[in-house]
PDB file of C-alpha atoms in Angstrom:
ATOM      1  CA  UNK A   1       0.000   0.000   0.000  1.00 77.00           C
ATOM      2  CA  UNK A   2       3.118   1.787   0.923  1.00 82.00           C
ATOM      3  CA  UNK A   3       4.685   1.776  -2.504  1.00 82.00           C
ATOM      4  CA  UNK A   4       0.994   2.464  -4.264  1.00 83.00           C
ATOM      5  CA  UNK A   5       0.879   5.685  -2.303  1.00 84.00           C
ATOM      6  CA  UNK A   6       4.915   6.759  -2.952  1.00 84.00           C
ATOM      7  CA  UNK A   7       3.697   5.843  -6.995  1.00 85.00           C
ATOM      8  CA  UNK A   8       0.985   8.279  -6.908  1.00 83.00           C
ATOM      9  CA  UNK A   9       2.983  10.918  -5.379  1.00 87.00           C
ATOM     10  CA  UNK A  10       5.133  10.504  -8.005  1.00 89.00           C
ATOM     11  CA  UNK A  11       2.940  10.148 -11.472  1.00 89.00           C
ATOM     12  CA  UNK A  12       0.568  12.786 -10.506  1.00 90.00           C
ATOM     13  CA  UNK A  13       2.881  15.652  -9.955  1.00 91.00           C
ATOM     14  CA  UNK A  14       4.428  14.493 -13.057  1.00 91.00           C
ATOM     15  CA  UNK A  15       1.544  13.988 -14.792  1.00 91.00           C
ATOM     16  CA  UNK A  16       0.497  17.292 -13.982  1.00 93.00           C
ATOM     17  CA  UNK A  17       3.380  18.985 -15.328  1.00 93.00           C
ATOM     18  CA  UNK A  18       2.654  16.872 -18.554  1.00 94.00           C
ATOM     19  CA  UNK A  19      -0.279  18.283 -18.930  1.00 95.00           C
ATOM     20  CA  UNK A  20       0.758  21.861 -18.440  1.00 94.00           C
ATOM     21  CA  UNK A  21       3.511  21.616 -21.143  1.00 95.00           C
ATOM     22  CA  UNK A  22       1.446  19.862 -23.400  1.00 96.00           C
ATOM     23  CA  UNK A  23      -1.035  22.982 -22.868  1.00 95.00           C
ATOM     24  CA  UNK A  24       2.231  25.628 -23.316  1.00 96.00           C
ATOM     25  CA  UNK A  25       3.290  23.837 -26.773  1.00 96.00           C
ATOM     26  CA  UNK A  26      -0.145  23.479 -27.939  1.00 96.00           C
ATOM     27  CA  UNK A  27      -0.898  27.484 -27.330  1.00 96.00           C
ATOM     28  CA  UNK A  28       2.358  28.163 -28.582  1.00 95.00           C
ATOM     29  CA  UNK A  29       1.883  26.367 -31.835  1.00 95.00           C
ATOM     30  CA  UNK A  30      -1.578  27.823 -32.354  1.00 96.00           C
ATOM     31  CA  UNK A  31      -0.245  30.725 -31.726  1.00 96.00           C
ATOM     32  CA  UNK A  32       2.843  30.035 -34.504  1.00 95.00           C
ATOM     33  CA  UNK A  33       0.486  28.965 -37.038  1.00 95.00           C
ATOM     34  CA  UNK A  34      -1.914  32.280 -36.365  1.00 95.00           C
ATOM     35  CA  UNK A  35       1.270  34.355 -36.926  1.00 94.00           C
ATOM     36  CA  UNK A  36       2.001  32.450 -40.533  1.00 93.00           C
ATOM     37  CA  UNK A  37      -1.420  32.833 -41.829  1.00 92.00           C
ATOM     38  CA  UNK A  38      -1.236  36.571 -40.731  1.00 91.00           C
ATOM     39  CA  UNK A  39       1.897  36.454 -43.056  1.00 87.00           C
ATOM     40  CA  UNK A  40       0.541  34.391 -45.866  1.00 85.00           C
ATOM     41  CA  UNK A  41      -2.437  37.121 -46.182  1.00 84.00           C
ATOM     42  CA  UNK A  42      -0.503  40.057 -45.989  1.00 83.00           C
ATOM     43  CA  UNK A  43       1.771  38.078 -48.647  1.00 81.00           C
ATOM     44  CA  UNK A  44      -1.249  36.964 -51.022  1.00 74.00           C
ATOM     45  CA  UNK A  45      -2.684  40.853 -50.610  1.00 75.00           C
ATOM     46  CA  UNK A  46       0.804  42.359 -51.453  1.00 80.00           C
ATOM     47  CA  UNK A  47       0.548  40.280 -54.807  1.00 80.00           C
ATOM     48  CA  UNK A  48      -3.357  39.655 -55.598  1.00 83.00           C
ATOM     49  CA  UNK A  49      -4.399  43.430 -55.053  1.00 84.00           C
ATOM     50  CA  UNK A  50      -2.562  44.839 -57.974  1.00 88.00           C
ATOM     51  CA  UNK A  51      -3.556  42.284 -59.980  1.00 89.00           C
ATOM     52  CA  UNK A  52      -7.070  42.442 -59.059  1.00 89.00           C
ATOM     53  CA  UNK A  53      -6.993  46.380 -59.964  1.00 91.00           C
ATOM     54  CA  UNK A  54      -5.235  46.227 -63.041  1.00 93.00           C
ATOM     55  CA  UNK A  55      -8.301  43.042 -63.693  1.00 93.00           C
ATOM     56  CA  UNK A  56     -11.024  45.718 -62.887  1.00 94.00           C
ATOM     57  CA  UNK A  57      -9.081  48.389 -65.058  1.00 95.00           C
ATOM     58  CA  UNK A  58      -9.617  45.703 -67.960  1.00 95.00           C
ATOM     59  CA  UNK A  59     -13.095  45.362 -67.405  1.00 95.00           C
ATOM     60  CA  UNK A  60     -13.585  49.222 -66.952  1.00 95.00           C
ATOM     61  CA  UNK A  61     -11.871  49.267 -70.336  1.00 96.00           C
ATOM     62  CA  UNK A  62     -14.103  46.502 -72.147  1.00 95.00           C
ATOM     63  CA  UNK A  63     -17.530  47.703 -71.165  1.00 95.00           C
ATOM     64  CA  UNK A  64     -16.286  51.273 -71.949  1.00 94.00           C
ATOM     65  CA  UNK A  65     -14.923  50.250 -75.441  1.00 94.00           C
ATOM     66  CA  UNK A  66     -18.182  48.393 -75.892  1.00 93.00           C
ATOM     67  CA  UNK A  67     -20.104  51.102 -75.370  1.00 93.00           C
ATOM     68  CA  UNK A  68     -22.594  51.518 -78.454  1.00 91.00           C
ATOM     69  CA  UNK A  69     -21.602  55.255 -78.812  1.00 89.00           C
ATOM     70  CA  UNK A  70     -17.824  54.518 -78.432  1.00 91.00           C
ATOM     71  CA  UNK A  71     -17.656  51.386 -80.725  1.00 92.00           C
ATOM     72  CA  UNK A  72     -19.633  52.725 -83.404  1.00 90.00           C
ATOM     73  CA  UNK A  73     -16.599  55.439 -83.699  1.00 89.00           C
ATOM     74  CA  UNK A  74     -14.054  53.507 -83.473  1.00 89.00           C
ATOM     75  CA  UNK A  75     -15.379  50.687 -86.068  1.00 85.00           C
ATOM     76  CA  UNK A  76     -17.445  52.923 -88.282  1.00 72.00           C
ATOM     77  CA  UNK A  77     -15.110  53.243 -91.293  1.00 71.00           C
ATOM     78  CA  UNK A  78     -16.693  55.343 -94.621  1.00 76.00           C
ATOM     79  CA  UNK A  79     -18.046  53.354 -97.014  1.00 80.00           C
ATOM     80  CA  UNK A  80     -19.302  50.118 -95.196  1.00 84.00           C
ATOM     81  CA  UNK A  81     -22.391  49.059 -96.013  1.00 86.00           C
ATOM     82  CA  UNK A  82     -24.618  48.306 -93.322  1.00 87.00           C
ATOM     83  CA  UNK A  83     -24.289  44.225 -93.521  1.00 88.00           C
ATOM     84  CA  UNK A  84     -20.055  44.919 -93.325  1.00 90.00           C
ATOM     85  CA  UNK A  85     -20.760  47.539 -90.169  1.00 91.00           C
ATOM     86  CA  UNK A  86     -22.603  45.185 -88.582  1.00 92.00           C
ATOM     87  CA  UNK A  87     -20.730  42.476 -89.185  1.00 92.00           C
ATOM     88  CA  UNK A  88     -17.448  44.584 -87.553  1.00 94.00           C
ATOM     89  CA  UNK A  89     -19.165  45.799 -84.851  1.00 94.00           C
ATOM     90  CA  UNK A  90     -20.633  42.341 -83.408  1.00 95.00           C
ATOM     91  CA  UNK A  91     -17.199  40.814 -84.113  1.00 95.00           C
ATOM     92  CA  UNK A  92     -15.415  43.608 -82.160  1.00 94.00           C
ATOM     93  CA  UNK A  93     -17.793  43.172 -79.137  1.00 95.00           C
ATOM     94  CA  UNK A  94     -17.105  39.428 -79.146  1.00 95.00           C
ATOM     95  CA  UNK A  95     -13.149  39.973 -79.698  1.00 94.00           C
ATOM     96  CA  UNK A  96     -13.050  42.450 -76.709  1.00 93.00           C
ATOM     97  CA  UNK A  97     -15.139  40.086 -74.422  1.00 95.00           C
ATOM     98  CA  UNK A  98     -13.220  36.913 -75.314  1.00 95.00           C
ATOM     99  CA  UNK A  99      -9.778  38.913 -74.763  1.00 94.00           C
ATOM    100  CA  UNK A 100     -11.108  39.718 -71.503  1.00 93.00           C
ATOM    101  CA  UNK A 101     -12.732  36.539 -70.454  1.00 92.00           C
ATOM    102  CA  UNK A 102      -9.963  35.695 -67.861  1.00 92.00           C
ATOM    103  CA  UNK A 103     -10.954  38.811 -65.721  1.00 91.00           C
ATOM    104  CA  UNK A 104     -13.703  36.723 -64.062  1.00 91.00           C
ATOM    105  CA  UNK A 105     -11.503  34.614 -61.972  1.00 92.00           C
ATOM    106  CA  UNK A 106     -11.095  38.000 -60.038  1.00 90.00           C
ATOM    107  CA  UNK A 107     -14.715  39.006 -60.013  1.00 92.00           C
ATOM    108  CA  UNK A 108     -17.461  37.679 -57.840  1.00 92.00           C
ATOM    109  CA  UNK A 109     -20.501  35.966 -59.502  1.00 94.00           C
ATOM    110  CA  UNK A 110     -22.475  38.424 -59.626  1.00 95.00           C
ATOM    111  CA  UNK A 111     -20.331  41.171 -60.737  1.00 94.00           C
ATOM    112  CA  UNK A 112     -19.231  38.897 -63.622  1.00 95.00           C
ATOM    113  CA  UNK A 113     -22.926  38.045 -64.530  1.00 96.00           C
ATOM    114  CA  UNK A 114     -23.734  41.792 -64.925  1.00 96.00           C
ATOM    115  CA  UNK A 115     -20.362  42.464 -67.110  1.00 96.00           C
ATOM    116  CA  UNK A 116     -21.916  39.841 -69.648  1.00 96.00           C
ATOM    117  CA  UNK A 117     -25.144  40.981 -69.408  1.00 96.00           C
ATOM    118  CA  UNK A 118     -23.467  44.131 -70.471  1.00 95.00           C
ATOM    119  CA  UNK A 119     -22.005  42.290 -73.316  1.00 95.00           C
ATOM    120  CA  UNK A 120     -25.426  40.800 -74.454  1.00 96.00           C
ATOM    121  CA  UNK A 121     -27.489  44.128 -74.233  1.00 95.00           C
ATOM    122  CA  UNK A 122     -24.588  45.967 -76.439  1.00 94.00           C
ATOM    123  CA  UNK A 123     -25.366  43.073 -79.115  1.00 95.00           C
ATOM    124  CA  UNK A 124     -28.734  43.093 -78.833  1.00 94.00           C
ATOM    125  CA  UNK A 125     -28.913  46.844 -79.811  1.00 94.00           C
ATOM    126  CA  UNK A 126     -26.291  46.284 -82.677  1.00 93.00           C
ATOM    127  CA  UNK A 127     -28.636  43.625 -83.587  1.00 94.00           C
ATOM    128  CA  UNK A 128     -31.830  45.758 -83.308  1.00 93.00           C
ATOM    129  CA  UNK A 129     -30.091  48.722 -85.233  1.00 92.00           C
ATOM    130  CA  UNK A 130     -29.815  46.518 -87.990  1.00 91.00           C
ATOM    131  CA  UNK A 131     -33.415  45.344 -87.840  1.00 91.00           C
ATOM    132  CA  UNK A 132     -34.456  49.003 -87.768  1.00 88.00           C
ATOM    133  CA  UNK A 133     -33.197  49.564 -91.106  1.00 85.00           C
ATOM    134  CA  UNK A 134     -35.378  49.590 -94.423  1.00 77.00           C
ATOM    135  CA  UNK A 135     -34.071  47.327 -96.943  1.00 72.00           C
ATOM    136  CA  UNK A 136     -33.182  50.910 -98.709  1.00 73.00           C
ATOM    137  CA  UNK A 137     -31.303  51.748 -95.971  1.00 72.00           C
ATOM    138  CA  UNK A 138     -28.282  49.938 -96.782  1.00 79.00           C
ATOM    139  CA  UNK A 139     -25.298  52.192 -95.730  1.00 86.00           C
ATOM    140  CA  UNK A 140     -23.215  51.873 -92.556  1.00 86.00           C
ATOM    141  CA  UNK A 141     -23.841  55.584 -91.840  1.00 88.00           C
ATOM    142  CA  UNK A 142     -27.635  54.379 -91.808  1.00 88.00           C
ATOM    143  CA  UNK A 143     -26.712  51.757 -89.523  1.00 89.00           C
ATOM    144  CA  UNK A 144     -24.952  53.805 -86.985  1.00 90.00           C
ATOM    145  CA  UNK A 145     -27.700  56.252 -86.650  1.00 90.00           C
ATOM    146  CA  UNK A 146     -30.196  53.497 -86.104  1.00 91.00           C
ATOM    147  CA  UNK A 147     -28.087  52.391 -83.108  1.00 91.00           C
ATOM    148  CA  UNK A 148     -27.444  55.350 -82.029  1.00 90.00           C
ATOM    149  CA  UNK A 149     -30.836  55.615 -81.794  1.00 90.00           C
ATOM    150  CA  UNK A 150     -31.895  52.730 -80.187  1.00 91.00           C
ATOM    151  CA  UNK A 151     -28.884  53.294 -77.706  1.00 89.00           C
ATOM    152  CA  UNK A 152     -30.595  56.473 -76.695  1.00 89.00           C
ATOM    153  CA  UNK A 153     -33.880  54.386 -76.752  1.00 87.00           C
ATOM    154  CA  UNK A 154     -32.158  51.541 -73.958  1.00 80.00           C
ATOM    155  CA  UNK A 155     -30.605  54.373 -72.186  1.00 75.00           C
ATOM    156  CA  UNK A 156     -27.104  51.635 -71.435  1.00 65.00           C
ATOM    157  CA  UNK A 157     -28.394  50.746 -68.033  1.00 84.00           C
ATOM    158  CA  UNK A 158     -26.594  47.294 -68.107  1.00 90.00           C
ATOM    159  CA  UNK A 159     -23.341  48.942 -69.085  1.00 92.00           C
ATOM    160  CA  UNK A 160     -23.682  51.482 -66.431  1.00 92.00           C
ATOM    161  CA  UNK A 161     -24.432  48.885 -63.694  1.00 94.00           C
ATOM    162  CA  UNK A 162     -21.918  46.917 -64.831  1.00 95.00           C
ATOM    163  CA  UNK A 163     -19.359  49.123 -64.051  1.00 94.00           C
ATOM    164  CA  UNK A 164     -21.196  50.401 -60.683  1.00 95.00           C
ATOM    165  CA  UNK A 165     -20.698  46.963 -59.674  1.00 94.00           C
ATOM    166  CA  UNK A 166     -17.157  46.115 -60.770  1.00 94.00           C
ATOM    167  CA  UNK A 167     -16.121  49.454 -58.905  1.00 93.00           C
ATOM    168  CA  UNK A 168     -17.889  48.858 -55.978  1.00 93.00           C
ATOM    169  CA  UNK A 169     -16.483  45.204 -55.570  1.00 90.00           C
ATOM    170  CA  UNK A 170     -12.614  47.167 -56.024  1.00 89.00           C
ATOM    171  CA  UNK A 171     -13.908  49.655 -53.483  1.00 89.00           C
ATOM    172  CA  UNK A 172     -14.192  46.805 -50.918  1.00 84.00           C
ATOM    173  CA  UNK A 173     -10.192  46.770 -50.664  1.00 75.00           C
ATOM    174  CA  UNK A 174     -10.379  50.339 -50.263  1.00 72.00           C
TER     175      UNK A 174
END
């Protein structure tokens, strides 16, 4: 009984102070690993911010070079007919989106979404200029004015919003 009671004095003092260093290194490691994912952020925002803003000056860029008013300058060259124009101008749009298409990875869902709903509304009045036109009507010059028109018609709320929402997601870093 003796020895039982000369054990215990033994192991439970030491198993005490077992316990409390296994406590110590467990804290400190926690505390290790915090202090590494602190660094790893701080790392990843050093190196993913600029890239994120020069993604969101791209996309500023595309939906502002899509732009009906914009891309009908820059395309429109004299003596197009109105088949060629709009022929240029839908290629353009899908040339500028498809060089851009990477951007999304840096883009939430929904501000993605709205930057290719932007893309479809810009065809869709390309596409309605041209089915504005009388068959008489056969010039590009014809066919800019008639999107002009119907730009002024659709007002470019899903360009606007687009870019409202890929500057607000930027602001968040800000």
């Amino acid at each position: 009984m003796d020895y039982l009671v000369d054990l215990l004095k033994i192991l439970l003092p030491a198993g005490a102070v077992l316990y409390g260093m296994y406590l110590v290194v467990v804290s400190f490691l926690s505390k290790e690993r915090e202090k590494m994912l602190v660094d790893l952020k701080t790392q990843n925002t050093q190196t993913i911010l600029p890239v994120r803003l020069q993604a969101a000056e791209r996309l500023c860029l595309l939906l502002e070079r899509i732009t009906p008013n914009n891309l009908v300058r820059r395309v429109n060259v004299s003596g197009l007919s109105a088949a060629e124009l709009h022929s240029q101008l839908l290629s353009e749009v899908r040339d500028e989106f498809s060089h851009n298409y990477s951007q999304q990875v840096y883009f939430s869902n929904e501000t993605w979404e709205a930057v290719k709903r932007a893309v479809e509304e810009v065809t869709t009045i390309v596409n309605l200029g041209r089915q504005s036109l009388s068959p008489e009507q056969d010039s590009g010059m014809d066919l800019a004015k008639a999107i002009f028109s119907v730009s002024m018609e659709r007002k470019n709320d899903a360009i606007a919003f687009a870019l409202k929402e890929v500057k607000s997601e930027i602001n968040i870093y800000f």
